[in-house]
Amino acid sequence: MKYRLGENLEMVIDEAGLRSVQCAQCGTGLGASPMNWQEKAKTWTLPVAWAGPLMSGADSHLEQLLCPSCGTLFETRIKEVRTEDT
Ligand SMILES: [Zn+2]
């Protein structure tokens, strides 16, 4: 049985009840946890200005989570850049 976790991400439950998260495009396994699949995904960091001119002054960057095998995009999120106060 398969459940969609996102457009290109799915949870598979086999006959024994074992769960695994996988890429919906190529089937590459990303572990058993619906929460920790991000740790196995490939991460690509982009300047936040790529999100559009309104974001160009923001103190953050874009992080894209990709399939480590076929490169399908799973998720894009904004990460704040933390600066140390000295
Ligand atoms: Zn894939």
Tab-separated table of N, CA, C and O and ligand atoms in Angstrom:
chain	number	residue	atom	x	y	z
A	1	MET	N	0.843	-1.187	0.000
A	1	MET	CA	0.000	0.000	0.000
A	1	MET	C	0.887	1.249	0.000
A	1	MET	O	1.928	1.263	0.627
A	2	LYS	N	0.485	2.248	-0.771
A	2	LYS	CA	1.273	3.472	-0.875
A	2	LYS	C	0.428	4.680	-0.484
A	2	LYS	O	-0.760	4.747	-0.811
A	3	TYR	N	1.081	5.607	0.213
A	3	TYR	CA	0.434	6.863	0.545
A	3	TYR	C	1.336	8.002	0.090
A	3	TYR	O	2.545	7.941	0.296
A	4	ARG	N	0.759	8.995	-0.487
A	4	ARG	CA	1.531	10.169	-0.898
A	4	ARG	C	1.856	11.034	0.313
A	4	ARG	O	0.973	11.381	1.094
A	5	LEU	N	3.148	11.384	0.448
A	5	LEU	CA	3.563	12.332	1.481
A	5	LEU	C	3.772	13.719	0.856
A	5	LEU	O	3.831	14.720	1.549
A	6	GLY	N	3.913	13.746	-0.440
A	6	GLY	CA	4.116	14.973	-1.187
A	6	GLY	C	4.015	14.630	-2.658
A	6	GLY	O	3.791	13.470	-3.015
A	7	GLU	N	4.199	15.631	-3.503
A	7	GLU	CA	4.048	15.402	-4.933
A	7	GLU	C	4.983	14.302	-5.439
A	7	GLU	O	4.589	13.501	-6.289
A	8	ASN	N	6.218	14.247	-4.906
A	8	ASN	CA	7.207	13.285	-5.390
A	8	ASN	C	7.736	12.382	-4.280
A	8	ASN	O	8.825	11.842	-4.392
A	9	LEU	N	6.955	12.240	-3.231
A	9	LEU	CA	7.395	11.466	-2.074
A	9	LEU	C	6.253	10.556	-1.627
A	9	LEU	O	5.105	11.002	-1.556
A	10	GLU	N	6.574	9.294	-1.351
A	10	GLU	CA	5.508	8.398	-0.914
A	10	GLU	C	5.967	7.450	0.189
A	10	GLU	O	7.141	7.121	0.300
A	11	MET	N	5.005	7.047	0.993
A	11	MET	CA	5.226	6.061	2.058
A	11	MET	C	4.700	4.728	1.558
A	11	MET	O	3.572	4.634	1.098
A	12	VAL	N	5.549	3.690	1.645
A	12	VAL	CA	5.153	2.357	1.214
A	12	VAL	C	5.055	1.473	2.453
A	12	VAL	O	5.951	1.475	3.294
A	13	ILE	N	3.961	0.737	2.565
A	13	ILE	CA	3.797	-0.224	3.662
A	13	ILE	C	3.661	-1.605	3.032
A	13	ILE	O	2.735	-1.853	2.251
A	14	ASP	N	4.639	-2.483	3.345
A	14	ASP	CA	4.617	-3.802	2.701
A	14	ASP	C	3.688	-4.768	3.444
A	14	ASP	O	3.049	-4.393	4.433
A	15	GLU	N	3.616	-6.007	2.979
A	15	GLU	CA	2.684	-6.982	3.547
A	15	GLU	C	2.977	-7.293	5.003
A	15	GLU	O	2.085	-7.672	5.757
A	16	ALA	N	4.240	-7.140	5.407
A	16	ALA	CA	4.626	-7.385	6.804
A	16	ALA	C	4.379	-6.167	7.681
A	16	ALA	O	4.602	-6.217	8.889
A	17	GLY	N	3.925	-5.071	7.081
A	17	GLY	CA	3.649	-3.871	7.856
A	17	GLY	C	4.850	-2.948	8.004
A	17	GLY	O	4.783	-1.965	8.739
A	18	LEU	N	5.948	-3.276	7.320
A	18	LEU	CA	7.133	-2.425	7.392
A	18	LEU	C	6.937	-1.188	6.525
A	18	LEU	O	6.494	-1.285	5.388
A	19	ARG	N	7.284	-0.034	7.117
A	19	ARG	CA	7.096	1.222	6.402
A	19	ARG	C	8.419	1.708	5.826
A	19	ARG	O	9.470	1.541	6.435
A	20	SER	N	8.351	2.330	4.668
A	20	SER	CA	9.517	3.000	4.124
A	20	SER	C	9.061	4.180	3.276
A	20	SER	O	7.999	4.156	2.670
A	21	VAL	N	9.901	5.225	3.283
A	21	VAL	CA	9.635	6.411	2.487
A	21	VAL	C	10.489	6.305	1.233
A	21	VAL	O	11.651	5.899	1.309
A	22	GLN	N	9.924	6.625	0.089
A	22	GLN	CA	10.694	6.537	-1.143
A	22	GLN	C	10.322	7.636	-2.122
A	22	GLN	O	9.260	8.243	-2.022
A	23	CYS	N	11.238	7.860	-3.065
A	23	CYS	CA	10.994	8.784	-4.169
A	23	CYS	C	9.882	8.194	-5.035
A	23	CYS	O	9.949	7.032	-5.419
A	24	ALA	N	8.869	9.009	-5.355
A	24	ALA	CA	7.761	8.520	-6.174
A	24	ALA	C	8.147	8.383	-7.640
A	24	ALA	O	7.454	7.717	-8.399
A	25	GLN	N	9.267	8.970	-8.030
A	25	GLN	CA	9.681	8.906	-9.424
A	25	GLN	C	10.565	7.694	-9.716
A	25	GLN	O	10.385	7.040	-10.737
A	26	CYS	N	11.548	7.424	-8.826
A	26	CYS	CA	12.495	6.349	-9.127
A	26	CYS	C	12.502	5.235	-8.075
A	26	CYS	O	13.139	4.214	-8.277
A	27	GLY	N	11.817	5.425	-6.944
A	27	GLY	CA	11.726	4.380	-5.937
A	27	GLY	C	12.889	4.307	-4.976
A	27	GLY	O	12.968	3.383	-4.154
A	28	THR	N	13.813	5.258	-5.030
A	28	THR	CA	14.945	5.260	-4.109
A	28	THR	C	14.440	5.398	-2.668
A	28	THR	O	13.632	6.272	-2.371
A	29	GLY	N	14.932	4.516	-1.781
A	29	GLY	CA	14.509	4.516	-0.390
A	29	GLY	C	15.131	5.653	0.394
A	29	GLY	O	16.293	5.992	0.207
A	30	LEU	N	14.322	6.236	1.286
A	30	LEU	CA	14.778	7.361	2.110
A	30	LEU	C	14.572	7.067	3.591
A	30	LEU	O	14.413	7.984	4.388
A	31	GLY	N	14.559	5.771	3.961
A	31	GLY	CA	14.409	5.411	5.356
A	31	GLY	C	12.973	5.100	5.715
A	31	GLY	O	12.080	5.163	4.881
A	32	ALA	N	12.749	4.761	6.978
A	32	ALA	CA	11.440	4.297	7.423
A	32	ALA	C	10.581	5.395	8.030
A	32	ALA	O	9.379	5.223	8.196
A	33	SER	N	11.188	6.511	8.367
A	33	SER	CA	10.438	7.522	9.109
A	33	SER	C	9.819	8.577	8.199
A	33	SER	O	10.516	9.140	7.344
A	34	PRO	N	8.521	8.874	8.374
A	34	PRO	CA	7.912	9.937	7.583
A	34	PRO	C	8.416	11.324	7.969
A	34	PRO	O	8.165	12.285	7.258
A	35	MET	N	9.142	11.422	9.088
A	35	MET	CA	9.659	12.712	9.525
A	35	MET	C	11.140	12.887	9.197
A	35	MET	O	11.608	13.994	8.996
A	36	ASN	N	11.917	11.800	9.144
A	36	ASN	CA	13.376	11.918	9.010
A	36	ASN	C	13.910	11.654	7.606
A	36	ASN	O	15.113	11.541	7.409
A	37	TRP	N	13.012	11.573	6.622
A	37	TRP	CA	13.484	11.330	5.255
A	37	TRP	C	14.392	12.453	4.772
A	37	TRP	O	15.247	12.231	3.926
A	38	GLN	N	14.223	13.659	5.314
A	38	GLN	CA	15.027	14.809	4.883
A	38	GLN	C	16.519	14.550	5.067
A	38	GLN	O	17.340	15.059	4.314
A	39	GLU	N	16.883	13.751	6.095
A	39	GLU	CA	18.300	13.475	6.361
A	39	GLU	C	18.947	12.673	5.226
A	39	GLU	O	20.147	12.728	5.030
A	40	LYS	N	18.148	11.911	4.493
A	40	LYS	CA	18.695	11.092	3.401
A	40	LYS	C	18.598	11.798	2.059
A	40	LYS	O	19.184	11.348	1.084
A	41	ALA	N	17.829	12.866	2.002
A	41	ALA	CA	17.690	13.607	0.746
A	41	ALA	C	18.944	14.442	0.496
A	41	ALA	O	19.665	14.815	1.417
A	42	LYS	N	19.199	14.731	-0.770
A	42	LYS	CA	20.305	15.609	-1.134
A	42	LYS	C	19.833	17.047	-0.925
A	42	LYS	O	18.704	17.392	-1.240
A	43	THR	N	20.713	17.873	-0.376
A	43	THR	CA	20.339	19.260	-0.092
A	43	THR	C	21.076	20.190	-1.036
A	43	THR	O	22.274	20.046	-1.272
A	44	TRP	N	20.343	21.150	-1.577
A	44	TRP	CA	20.914	22.148	-2.476
A	44	TRP	C	20.535	23.508	-1.923
A	44	TRP	O	19.353	23.790	-1.717
A	45	THR	N	21.528	24.339	-1.672
A	45	THR	CA	21.285	25.656	-1.104
A	45	THR	C	21.403	26.716	-2.193
A	45	THR	O	22.349	26.703	-2.983
A	46	LEU	N	20.432	27.619	-2.208
A	46	LEU	CA	20.377	28.668	-3.229
A	46	LEU	C	20.243	30.024	-2.555
A	46	LEU	O	19.691	30.121	-1.456
A	47	PRO	N	20.696	31.099	-3.227
A	47	PRO	CA	20.442	32.438	-2.688
A	47	PRO	C	18.941	32.697	-2.626
A	47	PRO	O	18.199	32.285	-3.517
A	48	VAL	N	18.505	33.363	-1.561
A	48	VAL	CA	17.064	33.587	-1.383
A	48	VAL	C	16.503	34.471	-2.498
A	48	VAL	O	15.304	34.443	-2.785
A	49	ALA	N	17.352	35.251	-3.160
A	49	ALA	CA	16.886	36.117	-4.245
A	49	ALA	C	16.277	35.301	-5.388
A	49	ALA	O	15.497	35.835	-6.179
A	50	TRP	N	16.609	34.016	-5.475
A	50	TRP	CA	16.020	33.158	-6.501
A	50	TRP	C	14.512	33.021	-6.315
A	50	TRP	O	13.805	32.648	-7.226
A	51	ALA	N	14.016	33.313	-5.102
A	51	ALA	CA	12.578	33.225	-4.845
A	51	ALA	C	11.839	34.436	-5.392
A	51	ALA	O	10.614	34.455	-5.410
A	52	GLY	N	12.572	35.458	-5.834
A	52	GLY	CA	11.933	36.643	-6.397
A	52	GLY	C	12.485	37.906	-5.781
A	52	GLY	O	13.116	37.871	-4.724
A	53	PRO	N	12.250	39.061	-6.425
A	53	PRO	CA	12.841	40.318	-5.975
A	53	PRO	C	12.369	40.755	-4.583
A	53	PRO	O	13.122	41.435	-3.874
A	54	LEU	N	11.190	40.361	-4.168
A	54	LEU	CA	10.695	40.766	-2.851
A	54	LEU	C	11.483	40.108	-1.718
A	54	LEU	O	11.489	40.575	-0.593
A	55	MET	N	12.160	38.994	-2.018
A	55	MET	CA	12.908	38.252	-0.999
A	55	MET	C	14.393	38.624	-0.973
A	55	MET	O	15.143	38.129	-0.143
A	56	SER	N	14.826	39.499	-1.898
A	56	SER	CA	16.262	39.705	-2.079
A	56	SER	C	16.947	40.304	-0.853
A	56	SER	O	18.135	40.105	-0.661
A	57	GLY	N	16.229	41.037	-0.011
A	57	GLY	CA	16.865	41.621	1.162
A	57	GLY	C	16.792	40.744	2.399
A	57	GLY	O	17.338	41.087	3.440
A	58	ALA	N	16.123	39.601	2.303
A	58	ALA	CA	15.924	38.747	3.480
A	58	ALA	C	17.234	38.109	3.935
A	58	ALA	O	18.096	37.794	3.111
A	59	ASP	N	17.372	37.917	5.220
A	59	ASP	CA	18.569	37.335	5.803
A	59	ASP	C	18.412	35.815	5.882
A	59	ASP	O	18.380	35.239	6.958
A	60	SER	N	18.277	35.190	4.721
A	60	SER	CA	18.027	33.748	4.699
A	60	SER	C	18.427	33.199	3.337
A	60	SER	O	18.832	33.941	2.452
A	61	HIS	N	18.334	31.889	3.191
A	61	HIS	CA	18.601	31.265	1.899
A	61	HIS	C	17.568	30.171	1.641
A	61	HIS	O	16.843	29.772	2.547
A	62	LEU	N	17.504	29.740	0.410
A	62	LEU	CA	16.584	28.665	0.043
A	62	LEU	C	17.302	27.338	0.153
A	62	LEU	O	18.464	27.228	-0.208
A	63	GLU	N	16.596	26.342	0.651
A	63	GLU	CA	17.155	24.995	0.724
A	63	GLU	C	16.204	24.063	-0.013
A	63	GLU	O	15.027	23.994	0.324
A	64	GLN	N	16.724	23.397	-1.034
A	64	GLN	CA	15.915	22.442	-1.765
A	64	GLN	C	16.335	21.030	-1.391
A	64	GLN	O	17.520	20.730	-1.311
A	65	LEU	N	15.344	20.181	-1.167
A	65	LEU	CA	15.593	18.776	-0.841
A	65	LEU	C	15.281	17.944	-2.075
A	65	LEU	O	14.174	18.005	-2.610
A	66	LEU	N	16.299	17.183	-2.541
A	66	LEU	CA	16.195	16.453	-3.802
A	66	LEU	C	16.412	14.964	-3.584
A	66	LEU	O	17.093	14.554	-2.634
A	67	CYS	N	15.896	14.174	-4.509
A	67	CYS	CA	16.177	12.742	-4.505
A	67	CYS	C	17.672	12.547	-4.762
A	67	CYS	O	18.211	13.097	-5.719
A	68	PRO	N	18.380	11.759	-3.933
A	68	PRO	CA	19.814	11.552	-4.128
A	68	PRO	C	20.115	10.717	-5.367
A	68	PRO	O	21.254	10.680	-5.832
A	69	SER	N	19.123	10.076	-5.937
A	69	SER	CA	19.348	9.231	-7.101
A	69	SER	C	18.972	9.924	-8.411
A	69	SER	O	19.779	10.019	-9.325
A	70	CYS	N	17.730	10.442	-8.507
A	70	CYS	CA	17.274	11.001	-9.790
A	70	CYS	C	17.171	12.523	-9.777
A	70	CYS	O	16.956	13.124	-10.818
A	71	GLY	N	17.323	13.162	-8.625
A	71	GLY	CA	17.326	14.622	-8.562
A	71	GLY	C	15.948	15.257	-8.531
A	71	GLY	O	15.834	16.479	-8.617
A	72	THR	N	14.898	14.463	-8.405
A	72	THR	CA	13.549	15.021	-8.313
A	72	THR	C	13.430	15.910	-7.080
A	72	THR	O	13.922	15.565	-6.010
A	73	LEU	N	12.784	17.062	-7.243
A	73	LEU	CA	12.604	17.995	-6.133
A	73	LEU	C	11.496	17.508	-5.203
A	73	LEU	O	10.375	17.257	-5.624
A	74	PHE	N	11.830	17.378	-3.917
A	74	PHE	CA	10.826	16.986	-2.927
A	74	PHE	C	10.211	18.203	-2.243
A	74	PHE	O	9.014	18.259	-1.991
A	75	GLU	N	11.070	19.159	-1.889
A	75	GLU	CA	10.584	20.265	-1.055
A	75	GLU	C	11.547	21.440	-1.163
A	75	GLU	O	12.750	21.251	-1.297
A	76	THR	N	11.018	22.656	-1.108
A	76	THR	CA	11.832	23.859	-1.018
A	76	THR	C	11.422	24.588	0.252
A	76	THR	O	10.243	24.746	0.528
A	77	ARG	N	12.416	25.008	1.035
A	77	ARG	CA	12.090	25.735	2.258
A	77	ARG	C	13.062	26.892	2.448
A	77	ARG	O	14.157	26.902	1.875
A	78	ILE	N	12.644	27.855	3.230
A	78	ILE	CA	13.471	29.023	3.513
A	78	ILE	C	14.162	28.804	4.851
A	78	ILE	O	13.511	28.471	5.843
A	79	LYS	N	15.486	28.932	4.844
A	79	LYS	CA	16.257	28.776	6.079
A	79	LYS	C	16.837	30.132	6.476
A	79	LYS	O	17.468	30.792	5.649
A	80	GLU	N	16.629	30.511	7.702
A	80	GLU	CA	17.217	31.763	8.179
A	80	GLU	C	18.712	31.593	8.367
A	80	GLU	O	19.174	30.549	8.820
A	81	VAL	N	19.465	32.610	8.005
A	81	VAL	CA	20.903	32.603	8.241
A	81	VAL	C	21.126	33.165	9.638
A	81	VAL	O	20.715	34.282	9.939
A	82	ARG	N	21.722	32.373	10.473
A	82	ARG	CA	21.979	32.821	11.846
A	82	ARG	C	23.378	33.419	11.918
A	82	ARG	O	24.345	32.815	11.514
A	83	THR	N	23.452	34.611	12.426
A	83	THR	CA	24.750	35.266	12.576
A	83	THR	C	25.081	35.353	14.057
A	83	THR	O	24.215	35.612	14.894
A	84	GLU	N	26.342	35.091	14.346
A	84	GLU	CA	26.793	35.134	15.740
A	84	GLU	C	26.940	36.580	16.209
A	84	GLU	O	27.479	37.407	15.501
A	85	ASP	N	26.434	36.873	17.388
A	85	ASP	CA	26.647	38.191	17.981
A	85	ASP	C	27.985	38.175	18.710
A	85	ASP	O	28.204	37.347	19.576
A	86	THR	N	28.873	39.094	18.308
A	86	THR	CA	30.192	39.084	18.956
A	86	THR	C	30.434	40.353	19.731
A	86	THR	O	29.798	41.337	19.542
B	1	ZN	ZN	14.260	9.647	-7.306
